[in-house]
PDB file of C-alpha atoms and ligand atoms in Angstrom:
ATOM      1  CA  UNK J   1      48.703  26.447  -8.560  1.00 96.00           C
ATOM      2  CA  UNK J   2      51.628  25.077 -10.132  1.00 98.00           C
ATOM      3  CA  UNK J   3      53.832  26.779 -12.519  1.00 98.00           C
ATOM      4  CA  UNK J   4      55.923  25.031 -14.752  1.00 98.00           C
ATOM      5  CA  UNK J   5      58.634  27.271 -16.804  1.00 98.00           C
ATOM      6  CA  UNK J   6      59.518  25.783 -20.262  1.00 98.00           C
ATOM      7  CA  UNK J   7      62.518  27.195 -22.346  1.00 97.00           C
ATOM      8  CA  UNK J   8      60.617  27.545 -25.420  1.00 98.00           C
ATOM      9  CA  UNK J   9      57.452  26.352 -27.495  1.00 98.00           C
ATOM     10  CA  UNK J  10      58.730  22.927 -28.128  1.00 98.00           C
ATOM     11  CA  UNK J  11      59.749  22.516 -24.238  1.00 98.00           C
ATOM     12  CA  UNK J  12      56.506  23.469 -23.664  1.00 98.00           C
ATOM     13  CA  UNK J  13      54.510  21.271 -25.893  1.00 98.00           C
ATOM     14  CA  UNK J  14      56.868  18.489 -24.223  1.00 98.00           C
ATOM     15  CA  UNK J  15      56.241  19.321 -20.359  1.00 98.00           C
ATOM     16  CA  UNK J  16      52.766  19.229 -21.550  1.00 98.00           C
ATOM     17  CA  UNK J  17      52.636  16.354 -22.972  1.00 98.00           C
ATOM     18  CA  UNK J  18      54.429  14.410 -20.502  1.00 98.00           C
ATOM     19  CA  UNK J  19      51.379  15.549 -17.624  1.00 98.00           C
ATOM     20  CA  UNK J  20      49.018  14.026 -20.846  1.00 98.00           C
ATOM     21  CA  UNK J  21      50.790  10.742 -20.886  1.00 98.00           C
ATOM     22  CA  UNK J  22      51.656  10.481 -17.548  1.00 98.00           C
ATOM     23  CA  UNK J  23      47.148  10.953 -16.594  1.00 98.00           C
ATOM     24  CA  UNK J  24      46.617   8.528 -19.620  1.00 98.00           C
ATOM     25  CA  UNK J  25      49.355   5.695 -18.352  1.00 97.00           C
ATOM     26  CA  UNK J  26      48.227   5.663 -14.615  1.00 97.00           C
ATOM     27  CA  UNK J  27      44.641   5.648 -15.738  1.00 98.00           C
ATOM     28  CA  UNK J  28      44.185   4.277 -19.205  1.00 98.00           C
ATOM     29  CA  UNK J  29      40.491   4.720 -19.635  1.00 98.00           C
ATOM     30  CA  UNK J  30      40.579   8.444 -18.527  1.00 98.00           C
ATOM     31  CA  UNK J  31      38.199  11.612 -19.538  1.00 98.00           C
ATOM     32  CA  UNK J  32      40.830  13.497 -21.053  1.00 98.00           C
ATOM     33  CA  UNK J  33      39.241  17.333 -21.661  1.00 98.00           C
ATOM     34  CA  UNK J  34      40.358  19.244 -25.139  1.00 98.00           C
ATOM     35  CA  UNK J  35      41.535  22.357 -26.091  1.00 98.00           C
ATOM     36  CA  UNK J  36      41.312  23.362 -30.010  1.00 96.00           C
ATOM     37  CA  UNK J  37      43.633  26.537 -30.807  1.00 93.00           C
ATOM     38  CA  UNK J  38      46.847  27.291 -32.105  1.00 94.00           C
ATOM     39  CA  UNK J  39      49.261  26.765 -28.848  1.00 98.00           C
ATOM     40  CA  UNK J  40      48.489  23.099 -28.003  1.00 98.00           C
ATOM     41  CA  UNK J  41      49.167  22.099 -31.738  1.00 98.00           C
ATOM     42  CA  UNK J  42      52.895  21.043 -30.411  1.00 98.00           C
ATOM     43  CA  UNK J  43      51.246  19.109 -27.328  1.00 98.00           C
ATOM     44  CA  UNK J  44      49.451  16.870 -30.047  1.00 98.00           C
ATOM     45  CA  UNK J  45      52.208  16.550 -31.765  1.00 98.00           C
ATOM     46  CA  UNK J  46      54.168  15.605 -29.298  1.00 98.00           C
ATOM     47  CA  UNK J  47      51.612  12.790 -28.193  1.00 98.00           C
ATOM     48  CA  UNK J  48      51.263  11.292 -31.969  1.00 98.00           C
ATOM     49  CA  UNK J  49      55.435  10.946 -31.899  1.00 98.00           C
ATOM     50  CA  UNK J  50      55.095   9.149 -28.553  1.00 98.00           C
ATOM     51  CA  UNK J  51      51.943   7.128 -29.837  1.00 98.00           C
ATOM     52  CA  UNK J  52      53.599   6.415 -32.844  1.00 98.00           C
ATOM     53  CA  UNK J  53      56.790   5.028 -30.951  1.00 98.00           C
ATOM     54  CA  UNK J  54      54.896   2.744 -28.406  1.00 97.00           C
ATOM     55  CA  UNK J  55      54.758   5.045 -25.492  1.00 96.00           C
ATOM     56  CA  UNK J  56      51.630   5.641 -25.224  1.00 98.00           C
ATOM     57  CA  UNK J  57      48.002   3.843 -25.726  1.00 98.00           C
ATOM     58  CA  UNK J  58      44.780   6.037 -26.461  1.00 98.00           C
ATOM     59  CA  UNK J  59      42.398   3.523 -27.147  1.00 98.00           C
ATOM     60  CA  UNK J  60      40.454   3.597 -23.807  1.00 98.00           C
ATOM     61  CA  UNK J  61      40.528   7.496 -23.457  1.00 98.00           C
ATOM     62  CA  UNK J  62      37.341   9.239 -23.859  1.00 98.00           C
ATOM     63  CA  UNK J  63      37.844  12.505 -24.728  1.00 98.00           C
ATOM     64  CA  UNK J  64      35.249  15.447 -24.852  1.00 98.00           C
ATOM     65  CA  UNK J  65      36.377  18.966 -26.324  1.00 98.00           C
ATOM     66  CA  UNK J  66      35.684  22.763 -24.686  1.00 98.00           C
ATOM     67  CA  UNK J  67      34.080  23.902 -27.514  1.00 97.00           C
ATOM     68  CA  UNK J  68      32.575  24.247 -30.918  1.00 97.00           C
ATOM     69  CA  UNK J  69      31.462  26.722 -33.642  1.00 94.00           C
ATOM     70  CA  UNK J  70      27.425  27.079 -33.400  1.00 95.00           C
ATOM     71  CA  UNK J  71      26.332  26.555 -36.953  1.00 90.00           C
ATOM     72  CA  UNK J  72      28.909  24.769 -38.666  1.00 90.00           C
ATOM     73  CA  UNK J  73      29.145  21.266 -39.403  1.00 91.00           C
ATOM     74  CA  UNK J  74      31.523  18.587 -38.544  1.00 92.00           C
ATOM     75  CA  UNK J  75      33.210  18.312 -42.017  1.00 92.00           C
ATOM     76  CA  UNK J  76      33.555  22.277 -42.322  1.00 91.00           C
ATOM     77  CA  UNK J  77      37.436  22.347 -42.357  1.00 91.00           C
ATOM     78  CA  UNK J  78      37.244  25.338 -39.496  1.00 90.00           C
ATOM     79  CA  UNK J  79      34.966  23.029 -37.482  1.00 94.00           C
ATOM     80  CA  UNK J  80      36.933  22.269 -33.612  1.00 95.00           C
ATOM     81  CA  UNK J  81      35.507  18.259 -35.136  1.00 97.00           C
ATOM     82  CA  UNK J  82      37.695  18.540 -38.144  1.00 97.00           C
ATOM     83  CA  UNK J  83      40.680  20.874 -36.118  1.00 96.00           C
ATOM     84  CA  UNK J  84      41.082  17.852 -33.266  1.00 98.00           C
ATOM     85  CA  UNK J  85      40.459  15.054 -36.180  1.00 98.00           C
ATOM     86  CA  UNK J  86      43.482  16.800 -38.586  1.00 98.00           C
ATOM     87  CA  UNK J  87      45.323  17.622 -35.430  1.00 98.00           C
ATOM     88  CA  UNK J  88      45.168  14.965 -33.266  1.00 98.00           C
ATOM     89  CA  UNK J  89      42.572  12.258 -33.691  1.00 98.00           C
ATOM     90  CA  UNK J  90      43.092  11.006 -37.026  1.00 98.00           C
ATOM     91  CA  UNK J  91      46.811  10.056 -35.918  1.00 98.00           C
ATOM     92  CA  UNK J  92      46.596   7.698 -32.654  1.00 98.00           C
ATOM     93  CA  UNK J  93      44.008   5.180 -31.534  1.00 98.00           C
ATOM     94  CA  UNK J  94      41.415   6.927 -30.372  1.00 98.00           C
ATOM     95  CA  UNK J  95      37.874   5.230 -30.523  1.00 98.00           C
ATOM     96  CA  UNK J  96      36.449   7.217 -32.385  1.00 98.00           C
ATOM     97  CA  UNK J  97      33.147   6.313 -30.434  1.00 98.00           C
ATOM     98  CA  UNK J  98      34.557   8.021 -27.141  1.00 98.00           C
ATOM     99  CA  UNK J  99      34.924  11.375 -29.121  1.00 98.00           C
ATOM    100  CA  UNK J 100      32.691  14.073 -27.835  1.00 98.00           C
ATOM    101  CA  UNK J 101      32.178  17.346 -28.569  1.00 98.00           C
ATOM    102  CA  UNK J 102      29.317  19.867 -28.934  1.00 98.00           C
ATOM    103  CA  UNK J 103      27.542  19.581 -31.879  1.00 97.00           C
ATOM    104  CA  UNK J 104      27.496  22.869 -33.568  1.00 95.00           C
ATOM    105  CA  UNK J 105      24.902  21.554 -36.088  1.00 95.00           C
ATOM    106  CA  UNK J 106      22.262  21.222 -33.587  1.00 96.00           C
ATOM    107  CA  UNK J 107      20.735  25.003 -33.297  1.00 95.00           C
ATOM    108  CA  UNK J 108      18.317  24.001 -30.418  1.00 96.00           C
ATOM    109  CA  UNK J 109      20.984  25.345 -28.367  1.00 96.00           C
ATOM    110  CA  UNK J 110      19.276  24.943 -24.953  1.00 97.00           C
ATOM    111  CA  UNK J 111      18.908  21.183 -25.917  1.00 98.00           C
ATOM    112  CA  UNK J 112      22.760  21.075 -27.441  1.00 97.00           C
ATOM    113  CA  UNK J 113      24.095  22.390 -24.062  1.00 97.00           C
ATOM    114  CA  UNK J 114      21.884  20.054 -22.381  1.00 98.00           C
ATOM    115  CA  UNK J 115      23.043  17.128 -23.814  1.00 98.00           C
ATOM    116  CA  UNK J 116      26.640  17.876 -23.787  1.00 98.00           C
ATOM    117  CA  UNK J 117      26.604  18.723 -19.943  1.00 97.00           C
ATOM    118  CA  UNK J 118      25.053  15.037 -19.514  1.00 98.00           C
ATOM    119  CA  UNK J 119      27.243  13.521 -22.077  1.00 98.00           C
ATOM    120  CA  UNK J 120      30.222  15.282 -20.187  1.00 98.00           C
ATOM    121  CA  UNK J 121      28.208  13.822 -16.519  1.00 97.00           C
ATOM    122  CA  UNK J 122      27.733  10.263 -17.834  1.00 98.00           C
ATOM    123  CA  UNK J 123      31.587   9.304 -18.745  1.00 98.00           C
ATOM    124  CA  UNK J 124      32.189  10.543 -15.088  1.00 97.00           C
ATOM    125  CA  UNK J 125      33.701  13.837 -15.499  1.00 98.00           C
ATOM    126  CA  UNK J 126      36.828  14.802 -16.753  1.00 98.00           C
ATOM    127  CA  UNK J 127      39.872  13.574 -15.330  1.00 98.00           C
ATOM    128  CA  UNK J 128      42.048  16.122 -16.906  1.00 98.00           C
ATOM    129  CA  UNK J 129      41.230  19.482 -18.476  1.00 98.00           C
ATOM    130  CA  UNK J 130      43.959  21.058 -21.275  1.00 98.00           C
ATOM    131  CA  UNK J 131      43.404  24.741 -21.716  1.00 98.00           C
ATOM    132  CA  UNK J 132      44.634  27.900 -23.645  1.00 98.00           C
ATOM    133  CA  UNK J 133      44.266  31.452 -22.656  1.00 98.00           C
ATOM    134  CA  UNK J 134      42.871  34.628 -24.739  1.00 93.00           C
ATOM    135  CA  UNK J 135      44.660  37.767 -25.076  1.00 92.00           C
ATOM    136  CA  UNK J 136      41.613  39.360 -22.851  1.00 91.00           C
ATOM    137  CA  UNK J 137      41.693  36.218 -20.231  1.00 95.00           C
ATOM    138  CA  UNK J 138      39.153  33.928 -21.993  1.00 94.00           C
ATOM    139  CA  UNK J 139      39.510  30.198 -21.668  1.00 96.00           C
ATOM    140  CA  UNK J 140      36.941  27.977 -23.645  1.00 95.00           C
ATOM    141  CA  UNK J 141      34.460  30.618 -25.026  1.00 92.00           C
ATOM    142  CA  UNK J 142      33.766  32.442 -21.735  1.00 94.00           C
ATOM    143  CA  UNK J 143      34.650  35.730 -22.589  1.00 90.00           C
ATOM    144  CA  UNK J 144      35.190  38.528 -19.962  1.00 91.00           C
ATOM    145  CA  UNK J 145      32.186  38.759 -17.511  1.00 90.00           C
ATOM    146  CA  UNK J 146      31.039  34.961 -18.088  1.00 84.00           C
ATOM    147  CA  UNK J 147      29.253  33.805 -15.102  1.00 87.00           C
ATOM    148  CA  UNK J 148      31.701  31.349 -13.327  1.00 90.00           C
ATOM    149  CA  UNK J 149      28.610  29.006 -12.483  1.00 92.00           C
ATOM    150  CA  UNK J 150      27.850  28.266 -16.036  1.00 94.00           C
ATOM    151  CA  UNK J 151      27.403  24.927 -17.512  1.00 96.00           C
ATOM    152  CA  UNK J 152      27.477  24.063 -21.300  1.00 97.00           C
ATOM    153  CA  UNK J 153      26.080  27.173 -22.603  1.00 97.00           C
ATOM    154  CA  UNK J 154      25.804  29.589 -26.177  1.00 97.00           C
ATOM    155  CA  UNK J 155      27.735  32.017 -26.157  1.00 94.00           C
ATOM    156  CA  UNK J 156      28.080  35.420 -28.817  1.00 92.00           C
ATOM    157  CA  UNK J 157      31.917  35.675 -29.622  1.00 86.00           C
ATOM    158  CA  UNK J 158      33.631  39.349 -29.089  1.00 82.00           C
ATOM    159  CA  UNK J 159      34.973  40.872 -31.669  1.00 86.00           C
ATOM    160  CA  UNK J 160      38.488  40.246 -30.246  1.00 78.00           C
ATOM    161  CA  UNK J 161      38.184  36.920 -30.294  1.00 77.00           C
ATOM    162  CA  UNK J 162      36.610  36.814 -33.878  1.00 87.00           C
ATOM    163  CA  UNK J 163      39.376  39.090 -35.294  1.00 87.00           C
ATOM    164  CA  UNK J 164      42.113  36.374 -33.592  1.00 79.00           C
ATOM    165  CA  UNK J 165      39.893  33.580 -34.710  1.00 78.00           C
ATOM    166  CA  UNK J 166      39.789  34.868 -38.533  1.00 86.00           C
ATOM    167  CA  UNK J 167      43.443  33.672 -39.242  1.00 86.00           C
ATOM    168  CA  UNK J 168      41.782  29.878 -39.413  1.00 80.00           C
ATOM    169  CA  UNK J 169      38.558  31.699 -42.148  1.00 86.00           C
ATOM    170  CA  UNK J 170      41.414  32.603 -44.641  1.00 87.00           C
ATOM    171  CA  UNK J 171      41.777  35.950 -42.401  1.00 89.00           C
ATOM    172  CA  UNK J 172      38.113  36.714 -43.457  1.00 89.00           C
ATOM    173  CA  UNK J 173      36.198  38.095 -40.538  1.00 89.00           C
ATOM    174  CA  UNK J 174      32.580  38.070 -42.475  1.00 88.00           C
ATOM    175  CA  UNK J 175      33.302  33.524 -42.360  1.00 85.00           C
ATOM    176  CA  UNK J 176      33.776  33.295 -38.717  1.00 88.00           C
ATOM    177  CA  UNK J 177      31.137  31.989 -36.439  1.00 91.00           C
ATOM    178  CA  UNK J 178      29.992  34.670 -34.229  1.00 91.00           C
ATOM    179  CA  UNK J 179      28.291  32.036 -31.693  1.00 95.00           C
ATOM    180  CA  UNK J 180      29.604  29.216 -30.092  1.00 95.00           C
ATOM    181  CA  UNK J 181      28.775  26.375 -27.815  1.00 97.00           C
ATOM    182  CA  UNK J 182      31.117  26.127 -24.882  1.00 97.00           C
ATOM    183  CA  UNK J 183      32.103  24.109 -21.477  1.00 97.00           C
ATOM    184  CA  UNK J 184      31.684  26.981 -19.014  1.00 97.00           C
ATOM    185  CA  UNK J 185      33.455  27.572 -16.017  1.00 97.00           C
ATOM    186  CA  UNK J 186      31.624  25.523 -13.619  1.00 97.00           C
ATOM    187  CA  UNK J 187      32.455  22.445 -15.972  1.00 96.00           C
ATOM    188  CA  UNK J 188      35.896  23.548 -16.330  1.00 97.00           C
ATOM    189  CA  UNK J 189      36.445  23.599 -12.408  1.00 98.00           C
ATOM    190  CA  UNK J 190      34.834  20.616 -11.941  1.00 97.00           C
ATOM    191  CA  UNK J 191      37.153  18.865 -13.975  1.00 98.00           C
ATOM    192  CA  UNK J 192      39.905  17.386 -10.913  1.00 98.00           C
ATOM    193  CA  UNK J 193      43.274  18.656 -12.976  1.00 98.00           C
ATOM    194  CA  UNK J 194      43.540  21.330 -15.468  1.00 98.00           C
ATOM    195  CA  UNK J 195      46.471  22.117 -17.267  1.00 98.00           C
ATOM    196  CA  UNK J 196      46.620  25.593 -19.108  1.00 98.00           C
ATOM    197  CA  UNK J 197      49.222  25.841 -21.673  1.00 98.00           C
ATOM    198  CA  UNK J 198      50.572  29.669 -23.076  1.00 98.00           C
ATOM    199  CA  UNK J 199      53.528  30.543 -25.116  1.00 98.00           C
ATOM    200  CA  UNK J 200      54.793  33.819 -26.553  1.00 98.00           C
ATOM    201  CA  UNK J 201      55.312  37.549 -25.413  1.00 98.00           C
ATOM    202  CA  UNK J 202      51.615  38.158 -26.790  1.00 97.00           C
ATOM    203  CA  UNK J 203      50.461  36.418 -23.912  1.00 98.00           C
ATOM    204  CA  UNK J 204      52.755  37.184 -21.030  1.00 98.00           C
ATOM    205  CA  UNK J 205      50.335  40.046 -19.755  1.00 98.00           C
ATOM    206  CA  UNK J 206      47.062  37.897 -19.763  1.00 98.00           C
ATOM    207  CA  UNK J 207      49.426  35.665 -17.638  1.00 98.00           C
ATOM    208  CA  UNK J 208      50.485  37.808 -15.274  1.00 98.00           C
ATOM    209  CA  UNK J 209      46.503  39.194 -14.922  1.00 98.00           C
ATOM    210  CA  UNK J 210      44.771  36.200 -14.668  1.00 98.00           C
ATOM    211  CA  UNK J 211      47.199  33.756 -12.313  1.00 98.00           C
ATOM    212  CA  UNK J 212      48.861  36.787 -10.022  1.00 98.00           C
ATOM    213  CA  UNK J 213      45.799  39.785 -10.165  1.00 97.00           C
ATOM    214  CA  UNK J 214      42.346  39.409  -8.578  1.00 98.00           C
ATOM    215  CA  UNK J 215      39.893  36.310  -9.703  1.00 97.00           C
ATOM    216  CA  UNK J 216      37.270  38.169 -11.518  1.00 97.00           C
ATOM    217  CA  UNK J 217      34.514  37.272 -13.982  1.00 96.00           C
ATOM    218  CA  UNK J 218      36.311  40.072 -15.791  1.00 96.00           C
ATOM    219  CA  UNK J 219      39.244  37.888 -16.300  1.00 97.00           C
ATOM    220  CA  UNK J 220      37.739  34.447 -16.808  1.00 97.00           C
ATOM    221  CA  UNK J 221      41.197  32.011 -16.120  1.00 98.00           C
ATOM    222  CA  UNK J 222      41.786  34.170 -12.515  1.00 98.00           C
ATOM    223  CA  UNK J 223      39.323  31.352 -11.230  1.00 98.00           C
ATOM    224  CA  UNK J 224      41.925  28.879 -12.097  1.00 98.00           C
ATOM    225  CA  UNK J 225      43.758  30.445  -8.910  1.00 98.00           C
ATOM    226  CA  UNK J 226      41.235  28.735  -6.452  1.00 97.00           C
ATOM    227  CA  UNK J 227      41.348  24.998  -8.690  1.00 98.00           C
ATOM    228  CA  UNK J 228      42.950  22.533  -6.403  1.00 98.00           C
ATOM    229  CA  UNK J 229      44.559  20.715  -8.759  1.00 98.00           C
ATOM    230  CA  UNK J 230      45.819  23.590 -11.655  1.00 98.00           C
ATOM    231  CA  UNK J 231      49.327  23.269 -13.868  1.00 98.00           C
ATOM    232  CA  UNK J 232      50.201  26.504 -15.869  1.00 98.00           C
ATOM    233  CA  UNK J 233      52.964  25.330 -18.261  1.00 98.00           C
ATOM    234  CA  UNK J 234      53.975  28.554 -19.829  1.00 98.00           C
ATOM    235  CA  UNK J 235      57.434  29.575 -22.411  1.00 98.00           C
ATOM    236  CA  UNK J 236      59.894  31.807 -21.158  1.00 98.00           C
ATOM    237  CA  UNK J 237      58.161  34.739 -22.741  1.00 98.00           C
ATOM    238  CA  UNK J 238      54.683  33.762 -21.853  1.00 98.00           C
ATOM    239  CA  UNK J 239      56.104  33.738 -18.175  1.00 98.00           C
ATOM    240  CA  UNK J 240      58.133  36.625 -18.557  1.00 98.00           C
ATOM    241  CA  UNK J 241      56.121  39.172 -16.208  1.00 97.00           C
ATOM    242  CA  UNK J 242      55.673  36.321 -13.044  1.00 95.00           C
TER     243      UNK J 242
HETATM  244  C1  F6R I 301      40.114  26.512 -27.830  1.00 71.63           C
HETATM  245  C2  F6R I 301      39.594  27.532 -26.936  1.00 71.63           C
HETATM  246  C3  F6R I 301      40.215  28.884 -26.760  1.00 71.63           C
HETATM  247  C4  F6R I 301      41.717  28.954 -26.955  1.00 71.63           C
HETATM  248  C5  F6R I 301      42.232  30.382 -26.781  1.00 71.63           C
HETATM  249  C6  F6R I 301      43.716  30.492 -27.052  1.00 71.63           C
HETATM  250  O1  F6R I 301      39.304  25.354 -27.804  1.00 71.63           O
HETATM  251  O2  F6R I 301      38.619  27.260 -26.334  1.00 71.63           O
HETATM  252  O3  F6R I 301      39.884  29.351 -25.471  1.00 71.63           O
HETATM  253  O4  F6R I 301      42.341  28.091 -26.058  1.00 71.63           O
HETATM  254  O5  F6R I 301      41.539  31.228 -27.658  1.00 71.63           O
HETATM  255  O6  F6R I 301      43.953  30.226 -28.387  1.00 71.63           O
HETATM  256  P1  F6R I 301      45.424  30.078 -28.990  1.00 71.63           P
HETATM  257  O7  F6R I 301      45.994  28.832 -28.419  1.00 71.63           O
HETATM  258  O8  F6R I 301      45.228  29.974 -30.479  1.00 71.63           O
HETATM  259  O9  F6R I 301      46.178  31.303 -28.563  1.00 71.63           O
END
């Protein structure tokens, strides 16, 4: 495990960054893994400014996302499709065509996580996975006591993570999803780097927990501890108990 210390959110969504480009430069058709969520916002950002100025070429990336609302469709402005397309997508050169994620539409959800674990198996696995962390230790949707030997799979959302979620349903908890489709763990460790990206006090005990406590199902990202290949690029007050 590495640890990277950032001064602040937009050191962080730099140091970030710089891993993204640096994976996408030394191999320019690379599986690049997504994260949707409010902390790697600055990450994206930070790639469309270097995009934008030359530095750096998505158009042989293939990119497939952690996650997506079960139920709602692509053009439902809360949809991860339409958070990664506003976010990130819509502003570099990303074939469209080598954008995957679940598809929250399809409600056969054996058959959904199916198809995303071979769609996921077929570009050749993912060559680098970007993560967030929950308040309770969540990363994707697995959700304290997720099996860490999970593929794709459905899962129910807990209320904690509908009552953070609701500040994207005009803070209305009754118009958040409470299923989702999600990567699980196994896919997530399988992926050969992962970088895990926190920021703010809010998150500095989940930190501590999960990369210096014991790896638990209870605490979903304390498996991150045994990835070979596992950057935690963390603020000063995300980092502030480690
Ligand atoms: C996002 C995802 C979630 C978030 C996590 C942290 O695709 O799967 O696990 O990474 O909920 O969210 P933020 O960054 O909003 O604190």
């Amino acid at each position: 495990m590495k640890i990277i210390r950032a001064k602040d959110y937009k050191d962080m969504s730099r140091k970030a960054a710089n891993i993204i480009s640096a994976q996408v430069i030394m191999k320019p058709n690379c599986v690049l893994g997504l994260a949707t969520g409010g902390t790697p916002v600055g990450t994206y950002q930070q790639l469309i400014d270097w995009y934008n100025k030359g530095d750096v070429d998505f158009s042989e990336v293939t990119t497939v996302n952690l996650d997506e609302y079960r139920g709602l469709p692509r053009e439902n402005p809360q949809s991860y499709w339409s958070f990664m397309h506003d976010n990130f997508f819509d502003h570099v050169n990303i074939d469209p065509a080598r954008i995957n994620l679940p598809d929250g539409t399809n409600l056969d959800a054996a058959a959904e996580c199916k198809r995303y674990d071979e769609v996921i198996h077929n570009v050749g696995g993912i060559d680098l996975q970007l993560l967030g962390i929950g308040h309770d230790g969540h990363i994707g949707f697995n959700e304290p006591g997720a099996a860490f030997e999970l593929g794709t799979h459905c899962v129910d959302l807990t209320q904690e993570t509908i009552e953070a979620n609701k500040r994207f349903f005009d803070g209305n908890v009754d118009l958040v999803p409470k299923q989702a489709y999600t990567m699980g763990i196994k896919t997530i460790m399988q992926a050969r780097k992962v970088l895990l990206v926190a920021n703010g006090a809010g998150k500095a005990e989940i930190i501590k927990k999960a990369f210096f406590g014991p790896v638990t199902p209870e605490v979903p990202a304390s498996i991150l501890q045994m990835h070979p290949d596992f950057t935690l690029v963390g603020d000063a007050e995300a980092l502030s108990l480690i």
